[in-house]
Each structure stands twice: as C-alpha cells, then as structure tokens.
Short mmCIF file of C-alpha atoms in Angstrom, two decimals:
data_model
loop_
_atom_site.label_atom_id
_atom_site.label_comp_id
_atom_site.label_asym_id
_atom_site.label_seq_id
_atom_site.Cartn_x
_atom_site.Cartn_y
_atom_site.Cartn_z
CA UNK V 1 46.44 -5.62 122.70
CA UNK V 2 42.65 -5.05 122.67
CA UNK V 3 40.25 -7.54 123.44
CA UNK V 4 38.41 -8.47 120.01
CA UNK V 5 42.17 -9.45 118.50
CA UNK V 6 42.62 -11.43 121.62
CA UNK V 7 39.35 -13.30 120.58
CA UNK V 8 40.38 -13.37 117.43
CA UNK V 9 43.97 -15.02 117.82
CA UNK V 10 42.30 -17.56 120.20
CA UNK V 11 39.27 -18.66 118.24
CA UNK V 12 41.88 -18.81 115.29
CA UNK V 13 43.89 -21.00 117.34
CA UNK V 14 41.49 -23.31 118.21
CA UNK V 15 40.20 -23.70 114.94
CA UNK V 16 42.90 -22.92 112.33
CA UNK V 17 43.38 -26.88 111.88
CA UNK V 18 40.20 -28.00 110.71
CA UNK V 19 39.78 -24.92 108.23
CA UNK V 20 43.55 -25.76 106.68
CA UNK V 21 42.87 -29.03 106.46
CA UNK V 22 39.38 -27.73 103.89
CA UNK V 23 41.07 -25.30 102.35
CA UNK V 24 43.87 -28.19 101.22
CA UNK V 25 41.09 -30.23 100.04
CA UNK V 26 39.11 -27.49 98.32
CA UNK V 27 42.29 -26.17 96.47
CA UNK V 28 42.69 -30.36 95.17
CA UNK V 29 39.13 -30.13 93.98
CA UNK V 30 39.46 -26.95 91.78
CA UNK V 31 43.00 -28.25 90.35
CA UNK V 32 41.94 -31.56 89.94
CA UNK V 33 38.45 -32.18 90.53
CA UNK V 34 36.90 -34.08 93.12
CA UNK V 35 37.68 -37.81 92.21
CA UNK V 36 41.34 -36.98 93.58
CA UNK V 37 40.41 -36.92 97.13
CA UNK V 38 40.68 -40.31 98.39
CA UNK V 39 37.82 -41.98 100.24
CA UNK V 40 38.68 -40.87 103.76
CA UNK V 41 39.06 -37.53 102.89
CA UNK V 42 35.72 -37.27 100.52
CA UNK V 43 34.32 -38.26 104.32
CA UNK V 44 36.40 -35.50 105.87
CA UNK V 45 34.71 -32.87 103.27
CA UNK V 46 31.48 -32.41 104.48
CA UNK V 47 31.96 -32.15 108.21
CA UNK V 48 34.70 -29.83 107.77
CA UNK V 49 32.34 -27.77 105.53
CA UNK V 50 29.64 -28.03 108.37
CA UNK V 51 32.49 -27.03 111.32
CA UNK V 52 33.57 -24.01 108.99
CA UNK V 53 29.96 -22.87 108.55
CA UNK V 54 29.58 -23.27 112.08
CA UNK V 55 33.30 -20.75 113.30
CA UNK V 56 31.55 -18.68 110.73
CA UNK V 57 28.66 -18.09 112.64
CA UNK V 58 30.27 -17.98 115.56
CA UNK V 59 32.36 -15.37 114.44
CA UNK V 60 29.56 -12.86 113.32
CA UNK V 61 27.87 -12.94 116.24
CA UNK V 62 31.21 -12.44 118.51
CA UNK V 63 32.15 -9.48 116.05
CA UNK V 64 35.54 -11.09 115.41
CA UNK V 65 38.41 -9.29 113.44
CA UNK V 66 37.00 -8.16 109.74
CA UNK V 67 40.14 -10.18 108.12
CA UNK V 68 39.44 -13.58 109.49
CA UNK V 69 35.61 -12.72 108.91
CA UNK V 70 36.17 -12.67 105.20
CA UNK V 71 38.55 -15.32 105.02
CA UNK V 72 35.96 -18.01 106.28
CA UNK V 73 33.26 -16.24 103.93
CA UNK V 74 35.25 -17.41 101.07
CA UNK V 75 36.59 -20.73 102.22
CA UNK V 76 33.19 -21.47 102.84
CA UNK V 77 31.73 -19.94 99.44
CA UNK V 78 34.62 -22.47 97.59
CA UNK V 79 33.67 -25.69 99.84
CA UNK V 80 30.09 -25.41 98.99
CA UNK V 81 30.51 -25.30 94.86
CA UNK V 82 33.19 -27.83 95.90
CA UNK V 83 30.56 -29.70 97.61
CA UNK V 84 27.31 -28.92 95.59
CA UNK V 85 28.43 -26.97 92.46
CA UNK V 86 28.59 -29.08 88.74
CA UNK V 87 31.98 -31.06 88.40
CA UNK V 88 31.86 -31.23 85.26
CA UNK V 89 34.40 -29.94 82.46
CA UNK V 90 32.81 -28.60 79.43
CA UNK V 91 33.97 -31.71 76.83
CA UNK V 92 32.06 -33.99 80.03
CA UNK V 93 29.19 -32.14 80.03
CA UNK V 94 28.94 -32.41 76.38
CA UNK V 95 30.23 -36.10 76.39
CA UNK V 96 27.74 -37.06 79.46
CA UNK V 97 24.70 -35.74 76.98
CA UNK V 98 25.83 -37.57 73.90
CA UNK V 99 26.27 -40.72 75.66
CA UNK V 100 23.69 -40.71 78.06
CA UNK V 101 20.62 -37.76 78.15
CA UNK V 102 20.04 -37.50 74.23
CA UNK V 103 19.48 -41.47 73.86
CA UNK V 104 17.93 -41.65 76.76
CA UNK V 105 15.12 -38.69 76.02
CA UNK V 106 14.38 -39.96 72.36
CA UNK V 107 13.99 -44.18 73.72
CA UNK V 108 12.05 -42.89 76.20
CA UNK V 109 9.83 -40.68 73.54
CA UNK V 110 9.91 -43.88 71.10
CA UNK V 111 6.63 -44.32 70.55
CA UNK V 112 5.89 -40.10 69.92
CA UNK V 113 8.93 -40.66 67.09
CA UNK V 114 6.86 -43.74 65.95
CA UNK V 115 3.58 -42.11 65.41
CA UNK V 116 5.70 -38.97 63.80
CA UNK V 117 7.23 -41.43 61.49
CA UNK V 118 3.79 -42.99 60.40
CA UNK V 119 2.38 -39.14 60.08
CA UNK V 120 4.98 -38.29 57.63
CA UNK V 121 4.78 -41.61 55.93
CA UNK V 122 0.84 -41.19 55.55
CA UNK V 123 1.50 -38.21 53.38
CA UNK V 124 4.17 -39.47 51.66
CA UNK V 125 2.26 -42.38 50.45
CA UNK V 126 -1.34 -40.02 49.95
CA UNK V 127 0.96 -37.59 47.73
CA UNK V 128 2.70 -40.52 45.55
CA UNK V 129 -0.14 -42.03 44.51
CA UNK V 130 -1.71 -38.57 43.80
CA UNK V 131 0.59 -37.48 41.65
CA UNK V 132 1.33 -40.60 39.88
CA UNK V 133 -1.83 -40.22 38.74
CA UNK V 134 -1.79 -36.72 37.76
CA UNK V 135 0.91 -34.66 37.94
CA UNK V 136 -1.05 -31.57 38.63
CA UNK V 137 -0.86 -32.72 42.09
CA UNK V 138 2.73 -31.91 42.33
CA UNK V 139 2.48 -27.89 42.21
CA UNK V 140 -0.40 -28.49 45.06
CA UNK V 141 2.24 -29.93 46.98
CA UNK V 142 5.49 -28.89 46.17
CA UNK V 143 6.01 -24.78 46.13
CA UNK V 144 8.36 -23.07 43.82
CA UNK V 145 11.16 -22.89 46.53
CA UNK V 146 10.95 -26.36 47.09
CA UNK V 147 10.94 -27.42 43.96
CA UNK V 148 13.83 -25.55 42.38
CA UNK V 149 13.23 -25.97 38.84
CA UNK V 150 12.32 -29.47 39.12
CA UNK V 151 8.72 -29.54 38.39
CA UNK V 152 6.72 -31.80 35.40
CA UNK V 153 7.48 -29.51 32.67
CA UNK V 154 11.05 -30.45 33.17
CA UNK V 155 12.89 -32.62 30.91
CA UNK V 156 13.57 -36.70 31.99
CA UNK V 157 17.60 -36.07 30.67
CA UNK V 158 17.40 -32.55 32.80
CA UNK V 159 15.95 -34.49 36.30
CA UNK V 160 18.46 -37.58 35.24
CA UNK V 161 21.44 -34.57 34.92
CA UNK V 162 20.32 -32.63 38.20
CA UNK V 163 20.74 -36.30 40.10
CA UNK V 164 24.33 -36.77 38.77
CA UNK V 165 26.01 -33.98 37.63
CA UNK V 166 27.19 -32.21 41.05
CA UNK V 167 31.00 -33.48 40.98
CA UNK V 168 32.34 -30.76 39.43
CA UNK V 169 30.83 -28.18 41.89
CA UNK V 170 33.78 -26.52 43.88
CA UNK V 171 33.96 -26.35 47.92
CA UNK V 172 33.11 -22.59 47.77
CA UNK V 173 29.58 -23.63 46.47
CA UNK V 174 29.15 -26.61 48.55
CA UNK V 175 29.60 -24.87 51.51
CA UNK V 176 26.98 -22.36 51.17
CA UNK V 177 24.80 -25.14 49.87
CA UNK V 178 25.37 -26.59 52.95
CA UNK V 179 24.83 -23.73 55.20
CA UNK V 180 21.25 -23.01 53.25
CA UNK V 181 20.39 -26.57 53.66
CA UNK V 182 20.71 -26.24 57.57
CA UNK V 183 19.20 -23.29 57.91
CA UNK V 184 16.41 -24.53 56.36
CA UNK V 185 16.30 -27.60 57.70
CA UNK V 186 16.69 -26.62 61.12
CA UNK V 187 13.78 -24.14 60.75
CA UNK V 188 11.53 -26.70 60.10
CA UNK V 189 12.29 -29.05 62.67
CA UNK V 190 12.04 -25.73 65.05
CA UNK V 191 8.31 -25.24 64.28
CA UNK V 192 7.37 -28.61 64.51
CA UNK V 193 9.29 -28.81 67.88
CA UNK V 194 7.98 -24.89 69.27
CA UNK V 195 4.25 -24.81 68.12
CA UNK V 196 3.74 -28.35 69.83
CA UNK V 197 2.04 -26.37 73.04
CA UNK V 198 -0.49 -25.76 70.52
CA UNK V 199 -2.02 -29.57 71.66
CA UNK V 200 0.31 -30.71 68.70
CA UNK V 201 -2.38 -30.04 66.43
CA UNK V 202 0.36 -27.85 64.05
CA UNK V 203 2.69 -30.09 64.28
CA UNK V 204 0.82 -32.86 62.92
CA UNK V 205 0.29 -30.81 60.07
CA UNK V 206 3.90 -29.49 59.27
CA UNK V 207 5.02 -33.36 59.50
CA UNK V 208 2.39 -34.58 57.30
CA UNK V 209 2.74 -31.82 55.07
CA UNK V 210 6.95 -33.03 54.97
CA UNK V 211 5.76 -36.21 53.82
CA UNK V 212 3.24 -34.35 51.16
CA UNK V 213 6.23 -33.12 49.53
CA UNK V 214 8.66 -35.65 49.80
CA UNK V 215 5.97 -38.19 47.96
CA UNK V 216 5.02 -36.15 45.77
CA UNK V 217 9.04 -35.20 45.08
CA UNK V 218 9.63 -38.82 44.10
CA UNK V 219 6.59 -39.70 42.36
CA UNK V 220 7.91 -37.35 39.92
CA UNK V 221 11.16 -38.77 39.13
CA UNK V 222 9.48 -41.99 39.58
CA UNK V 223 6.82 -41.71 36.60
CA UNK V 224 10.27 -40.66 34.48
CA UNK V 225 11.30 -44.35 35.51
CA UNK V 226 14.01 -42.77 37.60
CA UNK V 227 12.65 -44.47 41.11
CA UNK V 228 15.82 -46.03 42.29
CA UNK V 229 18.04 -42.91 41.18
CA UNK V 230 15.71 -40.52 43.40
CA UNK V 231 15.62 -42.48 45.94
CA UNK V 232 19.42 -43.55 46.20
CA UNK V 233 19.98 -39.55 45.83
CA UNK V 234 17.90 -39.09 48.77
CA UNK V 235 19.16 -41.98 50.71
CA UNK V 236 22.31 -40.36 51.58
CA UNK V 237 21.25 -37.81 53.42
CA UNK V 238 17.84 -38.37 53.77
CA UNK V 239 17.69 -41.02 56.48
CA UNK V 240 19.52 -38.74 58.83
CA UNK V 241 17.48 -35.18 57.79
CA UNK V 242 14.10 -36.99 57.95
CA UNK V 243 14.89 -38.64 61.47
CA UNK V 244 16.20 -35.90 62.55
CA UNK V 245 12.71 -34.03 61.62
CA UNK V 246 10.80 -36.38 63.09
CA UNK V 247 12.49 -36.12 66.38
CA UNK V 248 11.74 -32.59 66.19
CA UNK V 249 7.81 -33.60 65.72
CA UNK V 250 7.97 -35.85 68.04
CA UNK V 251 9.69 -33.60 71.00
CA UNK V 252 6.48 -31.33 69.81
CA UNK V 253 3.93 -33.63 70.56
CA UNK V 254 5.67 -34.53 74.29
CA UNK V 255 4.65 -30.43 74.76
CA UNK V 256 1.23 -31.61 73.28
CA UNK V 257 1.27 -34.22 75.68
CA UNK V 258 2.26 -32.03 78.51
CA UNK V 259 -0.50 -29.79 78.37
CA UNK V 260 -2.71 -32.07 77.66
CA UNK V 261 -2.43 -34.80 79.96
CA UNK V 262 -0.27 -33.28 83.13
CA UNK V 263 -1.69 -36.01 85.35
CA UNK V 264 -0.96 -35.05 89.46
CA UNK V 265 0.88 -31.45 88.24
CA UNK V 266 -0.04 -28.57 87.28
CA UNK V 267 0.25 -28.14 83.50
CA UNK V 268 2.58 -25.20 83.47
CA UNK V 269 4.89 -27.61 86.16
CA UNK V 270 4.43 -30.57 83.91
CA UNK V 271 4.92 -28.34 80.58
CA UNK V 272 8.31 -27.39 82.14
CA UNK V 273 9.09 -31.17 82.76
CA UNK V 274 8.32 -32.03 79.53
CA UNK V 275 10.00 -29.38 77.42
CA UNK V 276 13.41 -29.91 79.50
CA UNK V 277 13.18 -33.76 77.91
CA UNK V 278 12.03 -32.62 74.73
CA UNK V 279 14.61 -29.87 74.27
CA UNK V 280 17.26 -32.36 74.67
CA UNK V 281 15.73 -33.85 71.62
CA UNK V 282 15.46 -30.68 69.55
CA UNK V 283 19.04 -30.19 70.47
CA UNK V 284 20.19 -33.63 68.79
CA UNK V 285 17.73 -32.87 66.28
CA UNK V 286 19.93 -30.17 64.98
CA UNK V 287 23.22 -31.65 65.52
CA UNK V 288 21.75 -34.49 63.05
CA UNK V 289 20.74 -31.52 60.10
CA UNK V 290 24.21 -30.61 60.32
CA UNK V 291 25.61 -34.03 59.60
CA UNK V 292 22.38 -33.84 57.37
CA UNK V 293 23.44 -30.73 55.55
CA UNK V 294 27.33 -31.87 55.50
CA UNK V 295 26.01 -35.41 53.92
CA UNK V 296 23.87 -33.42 51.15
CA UNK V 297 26.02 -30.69 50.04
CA UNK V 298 29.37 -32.81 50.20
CA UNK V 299 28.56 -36.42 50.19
CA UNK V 300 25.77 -36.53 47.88
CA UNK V 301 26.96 -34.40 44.92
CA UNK V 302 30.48 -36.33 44.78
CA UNK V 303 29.33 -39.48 45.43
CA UNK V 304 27.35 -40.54 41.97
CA UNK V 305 27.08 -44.34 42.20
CA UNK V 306 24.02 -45.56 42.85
CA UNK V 307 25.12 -48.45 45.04
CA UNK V 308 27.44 -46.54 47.58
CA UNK V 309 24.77 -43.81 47.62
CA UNK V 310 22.50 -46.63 49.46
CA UNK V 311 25.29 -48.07 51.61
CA UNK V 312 26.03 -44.60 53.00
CA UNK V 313 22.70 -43.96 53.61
CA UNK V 314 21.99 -47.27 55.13
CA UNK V 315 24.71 -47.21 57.59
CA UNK V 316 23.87 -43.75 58.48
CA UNK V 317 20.06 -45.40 59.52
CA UNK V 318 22.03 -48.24 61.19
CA UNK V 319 23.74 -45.73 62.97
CA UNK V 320 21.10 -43.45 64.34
CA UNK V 321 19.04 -46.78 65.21
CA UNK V 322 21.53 -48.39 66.81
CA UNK V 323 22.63 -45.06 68.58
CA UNK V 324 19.53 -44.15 70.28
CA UNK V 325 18.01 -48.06 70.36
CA UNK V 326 20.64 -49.43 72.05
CA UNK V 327 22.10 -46.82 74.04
CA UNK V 328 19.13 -45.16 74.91
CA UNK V 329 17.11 -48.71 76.25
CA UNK V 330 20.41 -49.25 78.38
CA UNK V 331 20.48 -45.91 79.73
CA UNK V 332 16.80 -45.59 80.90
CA UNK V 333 17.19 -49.54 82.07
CA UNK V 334 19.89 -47.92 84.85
CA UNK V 335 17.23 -45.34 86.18
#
C-alpha cells in the first residue's frame, strides 16, 4: 500500500465524523429547508462548515487521494448555499414581496405618489374646465386612439349606449379587450417609470398629460349631463389603473431623485439604490393594470348599475389604501 492512500485512509479516519455529521445536516436542509435543524444543530452548522473548509485545505496541500479531494469540494460547495445561499421557495419569495417589499417601497415613496397624484389631478381639473367651456379643447387633448369614437360630434343617446350596453359582449371579445387594455396600460406606466433618469422632467409631463385626458374625457360626458354615469363607469376600474399609474410616476421621480440628489454616493451607486426600490414599485404597478384590465374588460361591461359600479370601485381604493397604508407603515416601522 503506497504512502499517499495511507495518508489518505488516516486523515479520513480522523476526520470522517465531523464531515458525516454536515453532510446529514446539509442533506435535511435541501429536503426540508433549514428551519428543520433544531437549535443545537443550526450551532453545529457553521463550525462544521469551517472544519470541512479547513481538511479541505489540508488535503490540497498534502496531495491526498483525487476521490476524497472531490468529495469535500462538493460537501463543502452544498454547506455554503446551505449556509449563505436564498432559502426561499419560489411561492415565499413571491409571498415575502407581496407582504412585505412592495408595501414597504411605495409607504416609503408616499409622498413621490402624493405629488404624482396632485400632478395628474392638476391636469385633470385644467382640462375639465377647458373643455366645459369649449369643447374644441377635447381633440387638443384627447387623440383619435384615445378617444375611440367618442368625441363631441357624438350623439348624448350614443355616449349614454357606449356606457351601458357591454353585457351582451361574449368572453372571446372581453378577453382581447382585456389584453389591449394591459398592454396599453402597462406601456404607459413603463415610460413614466423608465424616462424618470431624465431628472423626472418627462415624467411630469406624461402624468399630467394622463390627467389632460382623463378631464377632458369626463367633461364631455359631463356637459351631456351624464357626470355620475362617467364617472361610476370609470370608478370600477379606474381607482386601481390610475393608482397603479401613479406608482409608476412616482417610482420615476425616486430615479429623478437619485440622480439628482445622491447625497454621500456617487450618483450611478445611488441611481442603482434607488431603481432596485423603485422597480419593486413598477413591478406592483403592473400586477395592479392586470387586475385593472380584468376589472375593465369583465367587471365593467357586465356590471351596469350605477350604484355597484361605485361600491366596486370604492372597495377596490379601500383596498389598495389599506394594502400599502397599513402594511407598508408596519413593515418599514420593523426596520
């Protein structure tokens, strides 16, 4: 028997214990995840890990057998993702950012979402009272696309009929309705969210311009004495499509703010920080056009009455406020 397997066999022997007794452990974290180990043992972990990386070591340098080289290389390569890896499942990931990193990034960007909110509301009320006056105003404001047919030169019964007459579209026709509206939606919120670096200067003016033509929208229907029906129809979707837009300006102007004002950092290191909080935004931002877009398509067209139009849209605001008030103040209370 040579020498180096004699080294081998007896460094084995000495050690073999201690890198059992990890590899048990490790193979209980990957089947079951680390909050199986009990507390003695979550003690055992790391200085186990530290002994292992140690007989590892020692065994390069010695030029011990290639088999129980490679055998430490991976029992050490497990312990440390046991040790420092993300423990996670998928569904906690994704529960751990609904409950806790979304509400947490928009409380702690409340006052960004309130000065979006006012933006938008600024040129909602500038294009109302515009086009109340004269109805010009509402081709300035409202394109073609936008406006679908609906323009001044339409008929009160045909904007009464547009506002009620969707039950008897079929699911085929909802669906893609709904799939437009998110795709459109979304791309919005997307530019007011990515050209935010530009000192928020264009997102300012895509949020404002929102509120152009959603004033200008219902001063039309209003001046038909239709005011309650537009805004009932827009209710039920609208207070979770125009929040979620306005979270999108908002996580904009946090770019905006991270170029301009990166206090102690450098602004490319404090554009980083900023973006990570603010893409957590945009990324709730579009989960909400989809309920958006689901609301709209669905919700809207078969729900006609005027009263449970503004109850489902007034929960929905409920909802969201209570969602990211209260959760989102208790989570960044903890840290």
């Amino acid at each position: 028997m040579s020498d180096s397997i004699l080294k081998s066999s007896q460094f084995r022997k000495e050690r073999e214990g201690s890198w059992k007794e990890l590899q048990h452990l490790v193979e209980v974290i990957e089947k079951k995840g680390i909050k199986a180990l009990s507390a003695e043992e979550l003690t055992r972990l790391p200085n186990l890990y530290r002994f292992t990386l140690s007989s590892l070591s020692v065994a390069r340098g010695v030029s011990l057998d290639r088999n129980l080289l490679e055998y430490l290389e991976l029992l050490s390569t497990r312990a440390y993702f046991c040790i420092y890896g993300v423990h996670n499942t998928f569904g906690g990931t994704v529960f751990k950012f609904l409950l806790e990193e979304l509400p947490a990034a928009v409380w702690d960007a409340r006052w960004r979402v309130l000065l979006t909110t006012l933006i938008m509301l600024v040129g909602a009320l500038i294009a109302y009272y515009l086009t109340i006056g004269n109805e010009e105003w509402y081709y300035t404001m409202v394109g073609d696309g936008m406006a679908s047919g609906r323009t001044p030169a339409s008929a009160t019964e045909d904007l009464r009929k547009g506002l009620y007459d969707g039950g008897d579209i079929d699911a085929e026709d909802l669906n893609y309705f709904a799939s437009g509206l998110f795709s459109h939606n979304s791309s919005v919120g997307m530019f007011s969210f990515a050209l935010g670096f530009a000192l928020g200067v264009p997102t300012f003016i895509l949020i404002f311009y929102n509120g152009l033509i959603l004033g200008s929208f219902v001063a039309l229907y209003a001046s038909r004495g239709l005011g309650v029906d537009i805004a009932a129809w827009l209710s039920i979707h609208g207070t979770t499509e125009l929040f979620a837009i306005i979270l999108c300006g908002a996580a904009g102007l946090g770019l905006a703010k991270g170029v301009i004002s990166p206090g102690r950092k450098s602004r490319l290191s404090n554009l980083a920080s900023e973006g990570k909080k603010a893409g957590r935004i945009v990324i709730g931002a579009v989960l909400m056009l989809l309920v958006a877009a689901l609301l709209e398509s669905f919700g809207r067209e078969w729900i006609t009455d005027i009263t449970a139009r503004f109850t489902i849209g007034g929960l929905m605001l409920v909802l969201w406020l209570g969602y990211f008030g209260y959760l989102g103040r208790k989570r960044c209370q903890r840290h």
